[in-house]
CSV table of C-alpha atoms in Angstrom, one decimal:
chain,number,residue,atom,x,y,z
U,1017,GLN,CA,0.2,0.0,-0.1
U,1018,MET,CA,0.8,3.7,-0.8
U,1019,GLU,CA,0.2,6.4,0.8
U,1020,VAL,CA,-0.5,9.4,-1.0
U,1021,THR,CA,-1.9,13.3,-1.0
U,1022,ALA,CA,-5.4,13.4,-2.9
U,1023,TYR,CA,-7.9,16.7,-3.2
U,1024,ILE,CA,-11.5,16.1,-2.6
U,1025,PRO,CA,-13.6,17.1,-4.9
U,1026,GLY,CA,-17.2,19.5,-4.4
U,1027,GLU,CA,-18.1,20.5,-1.6
U,1028,GLY,CA,-17.9,18.7,1.7
U,1029,HIS,CA,-17.1,15.1,2.8
U,1030,ASN,CA,-17.3,12.1,4.7
U,1031,LEU,CA,-13.7,11.0,4.7
U,1032,GLN,CA,-12.0,9.3,7.9
U,1033,GLU,CA,-8.0,9.1,8.5
U,1034,HIS,CA,-8.7,5.7,7.6
U,1035,SER,CA,-11.2,5.2,4.8
U,1036,VAL,CA,-10.9,3.1,1.9
U,1037,VAL,CA,-11.0,5.4,-1.3
U,1038,LEU,CA,-10.5,4.8,-5.0
U,1039,ILE,CA,-7.8,7.5,-7.0
U,1040,ARG,CA,-7.3,8.9,-9.8
U,1041,GLY,CA,-4.4,10.8,-11.5
U,1042,GLY,CA,-5.2,14.6,-12.0
U,1043,ARG,CA,-2.7,17.4,-10.4
U,1044,VAL,CA,-4.2,20.4,-8.6
U,1045,LYS,CA,-1.9,23.9,-9.6
U,1046,ASP,CA,-2.9,25.5,-6.7
U,1047,LEU,CA,-1.6,23.1,-4.0
U,1048,PRO,CA,1.9,21.8,-4.4
U,1049,SER,CA,2.2,17.9,-4.1
U,1050,VAL,CA,-0.9,17.0,-4.6
U,1051,ARG,CA,-1.2,15.0,-7.8
U,1052,TYR,CA,-3.9,12.5,-7.9
U,1053,HIS,CA,-8.1,13.0,-6.8
U,1054,ILE,CA,-10.7,11.1,-4.8
U,1055,VAL,CA,-13.4,9.5,-7.4
U,1056,ARG,CA,-16.7,10.2,-5.8
U,1057,GLY,CA,-19.3,7.6,-5.3
U,1058,THR,CA,-16.9,4.8,-4.2
U,1059,LEU,CA,-16.1,2.8,-1.5
U,1060,ASP,CA,-16.2,4.7,1.4
U,1061,SER,CA,-16.5,8.5,-0.6
U,1062,ASP,CA,-20.4,9.2,-0.8
U,1063,GLY,CA,-21.0,11.8,-3.6
U,1064,VAL,CA,-22.2,15.1,-3.2
U,1065,SER,CA,-25.5,15.4,-1.8
U,1066,LYS,CA,-28.0,18.2,-3.7
U,1067,ARG,CA,-25.7,18.1,-6.9
U,1068,ARG,CA,-27.4,19.4,-10.0
U,1069,GLN,CA,-25.3,20.1,-13.2
U,1070,GLY,CA,-22.3,17.8,-14.0
U,1071,ARG,CA,-23.2,15.0,-11.3
U,1072,SER,CA,-21.1,12.4,-13.4
U,1073,ARG,CA,-18.3,13.7,-11.7
U,1074,TYR,CA,-18.7,14.2,-7.8
U,1075,GLY,CA,-21.5,10.9,-7.3
U,1076,ALA,CA,-24.3,11.7,-7.3
U,1077,LYS,CA,-27.8,10.1,-8.3
U,1078,ARG,CA,-29.9,12.0,-10.5
U,1079,PRO,CA,-33.0,13.4,-8.6
U,1080,LYS,CA,-35.9,12.5,-8.9
U,1081,PRO,CA,-39.2,14.6,-10.5
U,1082,GLY,CA,-40.7,15.8,-8.4
U,1083,GLN,CA,-37.4,16.3,-5.8
U,1084,ALA,CA,-35.8,18.7,-8.2
U,1085,ALA,CA,-38.6,21.5,-9.0
U,1086,ALA,CA,-39.2,21.9,-4.9
U,1087,GLY,CA,-35.8,22.1,-4.2
U,1088,ARG,CA,-35.3,25.1,-5.6
U,1089,GLY,CA,-37.2,27.7,-4.6
U,1090,GLY,CA,-34.6,31.0,-5.8
U,1091,LYS,CA,-36.1,31.1,-8.5
U,1092,LYS,CA,-39.3,32.8,-10.4
């Protein structure tokens, strides 16, 4: 096993110290020595909740039709 520093994309996460995660390549320019990203929605990492657009990259399931309209509430 190897220990690396990986970026957790999206808002918030449920990961703890000994969580098992799947990683993919892809560096983060602003953070030195961070060369990997964690794949959200696999193994111990949950997807981003309340994600509407670009869901595939964040492991978010498609919302049910009734919940999408009711959950918004901002626009008129």
